[in-house]
mmCIF file of C-alpha atoms and ligand atoms in Angstrom:
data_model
loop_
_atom_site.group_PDB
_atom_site.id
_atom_site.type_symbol
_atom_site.label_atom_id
_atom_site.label_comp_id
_atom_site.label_asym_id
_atom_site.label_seq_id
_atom_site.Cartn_x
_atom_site.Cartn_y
_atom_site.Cartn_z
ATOM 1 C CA UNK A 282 0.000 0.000 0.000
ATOM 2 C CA UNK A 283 1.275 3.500 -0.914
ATOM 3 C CA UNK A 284 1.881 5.827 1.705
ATOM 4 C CA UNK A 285 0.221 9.032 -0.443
ATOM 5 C CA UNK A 286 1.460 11.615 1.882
ATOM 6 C CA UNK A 287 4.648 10.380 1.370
ATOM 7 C CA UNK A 288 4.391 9.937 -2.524
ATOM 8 C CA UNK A 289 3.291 13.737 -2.234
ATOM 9 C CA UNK A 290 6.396 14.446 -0.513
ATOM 10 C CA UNK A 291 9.023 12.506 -3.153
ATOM 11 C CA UNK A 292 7.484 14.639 -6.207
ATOM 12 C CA UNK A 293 5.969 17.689 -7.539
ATOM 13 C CA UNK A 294 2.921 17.964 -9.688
ATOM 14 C CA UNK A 295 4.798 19.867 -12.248
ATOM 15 C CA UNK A 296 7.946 17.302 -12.543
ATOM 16 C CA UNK A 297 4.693 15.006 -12.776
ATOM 17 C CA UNK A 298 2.582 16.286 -15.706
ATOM 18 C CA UNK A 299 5.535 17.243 -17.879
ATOM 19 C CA UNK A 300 7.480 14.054 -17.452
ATOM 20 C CA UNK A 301 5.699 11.753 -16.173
ATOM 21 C CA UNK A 302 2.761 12.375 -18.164
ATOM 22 C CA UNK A 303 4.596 14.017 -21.096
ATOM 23 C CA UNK A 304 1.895 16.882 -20.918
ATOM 24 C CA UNK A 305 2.670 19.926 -22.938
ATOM 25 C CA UNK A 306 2.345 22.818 -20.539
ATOM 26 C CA UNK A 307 2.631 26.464 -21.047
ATOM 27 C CA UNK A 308 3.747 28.986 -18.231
ATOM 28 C CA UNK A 309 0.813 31.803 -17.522
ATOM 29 C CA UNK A 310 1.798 33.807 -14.422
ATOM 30 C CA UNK A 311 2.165 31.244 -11.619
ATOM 31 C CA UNK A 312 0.435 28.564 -13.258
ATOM 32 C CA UNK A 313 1.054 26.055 -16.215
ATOM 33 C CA UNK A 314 -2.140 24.988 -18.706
ATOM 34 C CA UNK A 315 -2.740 22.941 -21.628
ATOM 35 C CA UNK A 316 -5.155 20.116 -23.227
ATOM 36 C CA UNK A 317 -6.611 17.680 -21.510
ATOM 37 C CA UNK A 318 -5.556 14.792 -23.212
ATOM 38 C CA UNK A 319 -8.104 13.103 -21.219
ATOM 39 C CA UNK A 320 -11.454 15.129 -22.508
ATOM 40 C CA UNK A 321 -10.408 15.616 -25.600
ATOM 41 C CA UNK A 322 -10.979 19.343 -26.166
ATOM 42 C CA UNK A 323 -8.808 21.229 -28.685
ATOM 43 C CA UNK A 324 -8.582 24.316 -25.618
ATOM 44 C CA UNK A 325 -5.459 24.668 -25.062
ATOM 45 C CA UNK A 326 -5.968 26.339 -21.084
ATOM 46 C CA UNK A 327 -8.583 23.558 -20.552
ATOM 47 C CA UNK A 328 -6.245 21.812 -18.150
ATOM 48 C CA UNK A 329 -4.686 24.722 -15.062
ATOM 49 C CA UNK A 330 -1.734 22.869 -12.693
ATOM 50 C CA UNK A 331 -0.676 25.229 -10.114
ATOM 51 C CA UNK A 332 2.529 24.165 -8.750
ATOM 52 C CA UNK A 333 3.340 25.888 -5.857
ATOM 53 C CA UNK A 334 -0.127 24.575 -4.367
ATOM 54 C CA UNK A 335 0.701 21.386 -6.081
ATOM 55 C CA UNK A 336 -3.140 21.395 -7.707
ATOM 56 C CA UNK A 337 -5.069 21.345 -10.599
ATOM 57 C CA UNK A 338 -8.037 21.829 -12.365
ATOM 58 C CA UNK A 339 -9.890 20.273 -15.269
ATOM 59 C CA UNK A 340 -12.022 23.342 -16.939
ATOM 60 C CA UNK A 341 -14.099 20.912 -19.319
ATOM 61 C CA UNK A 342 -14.943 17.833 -16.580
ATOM 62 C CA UNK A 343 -15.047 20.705 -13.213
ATOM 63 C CA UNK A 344 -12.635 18.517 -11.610
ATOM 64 C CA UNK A 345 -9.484 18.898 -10.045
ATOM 65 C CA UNK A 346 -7.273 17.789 -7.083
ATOM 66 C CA UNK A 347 -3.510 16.625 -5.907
ATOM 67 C CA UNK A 348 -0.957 14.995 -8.511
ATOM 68 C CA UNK A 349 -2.455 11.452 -7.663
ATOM 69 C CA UNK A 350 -5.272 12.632 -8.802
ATOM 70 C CA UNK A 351 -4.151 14.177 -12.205
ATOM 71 C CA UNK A 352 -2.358 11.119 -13.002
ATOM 72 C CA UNK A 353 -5.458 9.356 -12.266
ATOM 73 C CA UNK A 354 -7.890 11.616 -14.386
ATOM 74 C CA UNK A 355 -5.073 12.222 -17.701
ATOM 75 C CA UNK A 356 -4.298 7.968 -17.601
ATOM 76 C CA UNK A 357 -7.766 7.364 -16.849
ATOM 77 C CA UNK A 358 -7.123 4.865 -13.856
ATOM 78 C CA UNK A 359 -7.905 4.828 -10.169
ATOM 79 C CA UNK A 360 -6.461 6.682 -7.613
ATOM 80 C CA UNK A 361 -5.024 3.959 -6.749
ATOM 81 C CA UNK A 362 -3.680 2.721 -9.584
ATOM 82 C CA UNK A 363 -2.205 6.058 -9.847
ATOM 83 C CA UNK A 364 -0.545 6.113 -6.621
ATOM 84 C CA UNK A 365 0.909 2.791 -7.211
ATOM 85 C CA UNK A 366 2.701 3.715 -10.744
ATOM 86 C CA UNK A 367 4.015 6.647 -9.441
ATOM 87 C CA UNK A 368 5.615 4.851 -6.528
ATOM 88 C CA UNK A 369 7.229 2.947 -8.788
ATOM 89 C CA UNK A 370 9.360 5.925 -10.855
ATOM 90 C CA UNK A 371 9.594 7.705 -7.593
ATOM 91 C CA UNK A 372 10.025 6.237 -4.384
ATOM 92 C CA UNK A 373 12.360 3.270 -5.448
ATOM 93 C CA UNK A 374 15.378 4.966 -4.320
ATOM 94 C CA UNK A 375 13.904 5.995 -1.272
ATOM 95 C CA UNK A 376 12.799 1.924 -0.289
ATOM 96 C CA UNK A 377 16.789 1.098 -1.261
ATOM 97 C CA UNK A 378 18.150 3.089 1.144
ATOM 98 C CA UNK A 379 15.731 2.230 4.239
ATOM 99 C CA UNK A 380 17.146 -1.309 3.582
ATOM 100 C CA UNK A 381 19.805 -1.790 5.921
ATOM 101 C CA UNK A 382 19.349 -5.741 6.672
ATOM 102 C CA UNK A 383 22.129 -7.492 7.623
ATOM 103 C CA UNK A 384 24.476 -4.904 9.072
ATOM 104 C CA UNK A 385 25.584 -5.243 12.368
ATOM 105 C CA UNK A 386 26.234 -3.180 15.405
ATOM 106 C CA UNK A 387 29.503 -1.655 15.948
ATOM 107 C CA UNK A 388 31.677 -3.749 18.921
ATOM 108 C CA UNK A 389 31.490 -1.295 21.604
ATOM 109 C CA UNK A 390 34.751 -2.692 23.635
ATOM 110 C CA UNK A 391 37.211 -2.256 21.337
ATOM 111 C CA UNK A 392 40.347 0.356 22.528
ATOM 112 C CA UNK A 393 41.124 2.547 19.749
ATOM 113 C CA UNK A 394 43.832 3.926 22.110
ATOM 114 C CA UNK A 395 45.874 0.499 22.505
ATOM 115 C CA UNK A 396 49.531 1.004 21.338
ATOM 116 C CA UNK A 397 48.733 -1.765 19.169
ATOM 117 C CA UNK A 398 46.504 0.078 17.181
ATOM 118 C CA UNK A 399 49.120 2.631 16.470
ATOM 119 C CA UNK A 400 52.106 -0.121 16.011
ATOM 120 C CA UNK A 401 49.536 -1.084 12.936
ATOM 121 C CA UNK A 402 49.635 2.482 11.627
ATOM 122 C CA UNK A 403 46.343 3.432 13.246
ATOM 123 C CA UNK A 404 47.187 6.390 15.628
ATOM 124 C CA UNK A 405 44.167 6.731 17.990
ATOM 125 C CA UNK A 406 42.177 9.574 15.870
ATOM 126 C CA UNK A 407 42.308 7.945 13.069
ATOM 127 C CA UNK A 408 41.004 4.556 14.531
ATOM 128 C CA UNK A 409 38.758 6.480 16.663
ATOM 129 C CA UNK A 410 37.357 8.001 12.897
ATOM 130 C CA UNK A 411 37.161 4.839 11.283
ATOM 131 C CA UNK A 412 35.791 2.463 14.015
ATOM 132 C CA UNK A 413 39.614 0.237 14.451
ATOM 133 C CA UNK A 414 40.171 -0.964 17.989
ATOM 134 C CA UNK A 415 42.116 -3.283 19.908
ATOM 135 C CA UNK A 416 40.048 -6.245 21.360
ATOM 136 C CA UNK A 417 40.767 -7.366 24.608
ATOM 137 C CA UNK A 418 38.218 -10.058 24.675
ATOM 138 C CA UNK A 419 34.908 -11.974 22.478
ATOM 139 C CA UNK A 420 35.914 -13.703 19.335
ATOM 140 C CA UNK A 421 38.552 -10.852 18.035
ATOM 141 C CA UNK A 422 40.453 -10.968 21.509
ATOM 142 C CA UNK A 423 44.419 -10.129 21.079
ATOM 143 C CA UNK A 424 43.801 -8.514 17.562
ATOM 144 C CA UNK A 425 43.310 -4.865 16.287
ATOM 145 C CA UNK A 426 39.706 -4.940 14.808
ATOM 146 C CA UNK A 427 39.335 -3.532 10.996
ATOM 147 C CA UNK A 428 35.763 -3.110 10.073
ATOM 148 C CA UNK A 429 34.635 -3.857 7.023
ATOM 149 C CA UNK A 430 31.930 -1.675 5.269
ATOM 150 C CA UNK A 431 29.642 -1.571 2.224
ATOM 151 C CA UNK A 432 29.307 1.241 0.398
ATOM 152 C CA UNK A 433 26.107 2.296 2.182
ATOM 153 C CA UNK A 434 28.117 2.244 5.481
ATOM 154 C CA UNK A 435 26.519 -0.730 6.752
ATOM 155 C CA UNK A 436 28.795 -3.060 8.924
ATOM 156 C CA UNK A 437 29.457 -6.252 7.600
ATOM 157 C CA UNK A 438 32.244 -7.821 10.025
ATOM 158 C CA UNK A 439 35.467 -7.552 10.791
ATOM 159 C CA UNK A 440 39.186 -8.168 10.350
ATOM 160 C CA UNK A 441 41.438 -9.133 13.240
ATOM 161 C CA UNK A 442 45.121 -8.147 12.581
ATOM 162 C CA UNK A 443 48.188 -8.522 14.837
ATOM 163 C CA UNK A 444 51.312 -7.246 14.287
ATOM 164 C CA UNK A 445 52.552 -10.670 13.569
ATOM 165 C CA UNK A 446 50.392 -10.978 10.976
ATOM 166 C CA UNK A 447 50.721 -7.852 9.272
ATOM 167 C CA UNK A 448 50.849 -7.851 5.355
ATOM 168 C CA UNK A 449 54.321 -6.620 3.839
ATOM 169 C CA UNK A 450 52.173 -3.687 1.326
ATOM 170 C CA UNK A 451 49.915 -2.984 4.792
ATOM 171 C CA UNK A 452 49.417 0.673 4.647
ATOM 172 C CA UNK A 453 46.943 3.178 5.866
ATOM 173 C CA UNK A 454 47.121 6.421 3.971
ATOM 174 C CA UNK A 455 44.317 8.474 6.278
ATOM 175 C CA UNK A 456 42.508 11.444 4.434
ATOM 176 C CA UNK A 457 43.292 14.726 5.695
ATOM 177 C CA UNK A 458 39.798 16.390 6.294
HETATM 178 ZN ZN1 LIG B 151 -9.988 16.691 -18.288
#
């Protein structure tokens, strides 16, 4: 089900009708008009969108109302219907991002202070910035914790390191900001 406030919030009514609804629109003070495809006049200010109220108003059928309701009146489908295709071009994004499954909490024990950390090359602000630690117990215990993160920022695990262990090309090269 389509959260219409929402939807209402994601897009305008003019992005709507000209895109969306390919309408051909022409600016008249702080209003756009054209045909309504949907009655089939050949008046070309049958069909008035005012934007910055984000309504509009069929001249020819007396009826009007929100972008939902344009799409549903030019298409000829139900509100509904309406709601649902726009949801589709313009709320995907916006369900992508809330979808943060699978990421895990940050260990809060670890000691981004530990000499350790720094003997890796992570002095203690810059493992402080990017979430390193020593572990000093659980299932990383006696290694310096590297987290590992997807592009969205989401946890995915970790990488223990000890000195001992330390690749030859190991090198952190941490962005001035
Ligand atoms: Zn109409």
């Amino acid at each position: 089900m389509v959260d219409f406030q929402q939807l209402k919030l994601s897009v305008g009514i003019e992005e709507v009708a000209r895109n969306f609804l390919e309408l051909s629109l022409i600016p008249y003070e702080d209003t756009l008009r054209g045909k309504c495809p949907t009655c089939g006049t050949d008046d070309p200010r049958a069909l008035l969108i005012t934007p910055g109220k984000g309504l509009w108003y069929c001249f020819t059928k007396k009826v009007g109302g929100d972008l939902i309701a344009l799409v549903a009146h030019v298409s000829k489908i139900s509100q509904r219907e309406s709601a649902e295709s726009l949801a589709n071009v313009y709320m995907v994004e916006k369900k992508q991002e809330q979808k943060t499954d699978g990421a895990l909490e940050p260990l809060n024990y670890l000691e981004p202070a530990h000499e350790q950390c720094a003997a890796l090359g992570f002095p203690e602000p810059v493992a402080t910035l990017v979430g390193v630690g020593y572990a000093s117990k659980g299932m990383m215990r006696g290694t310096v914790a590297v987290p590992i993160r997807l592009p969205n920022g989401s946890l995915i695990g970790y990488i223990g390191i000890t000195e001992a262990k330390v690749p030859k090309s190991w090198r952190i090269e941490p962005c001035q900001s």
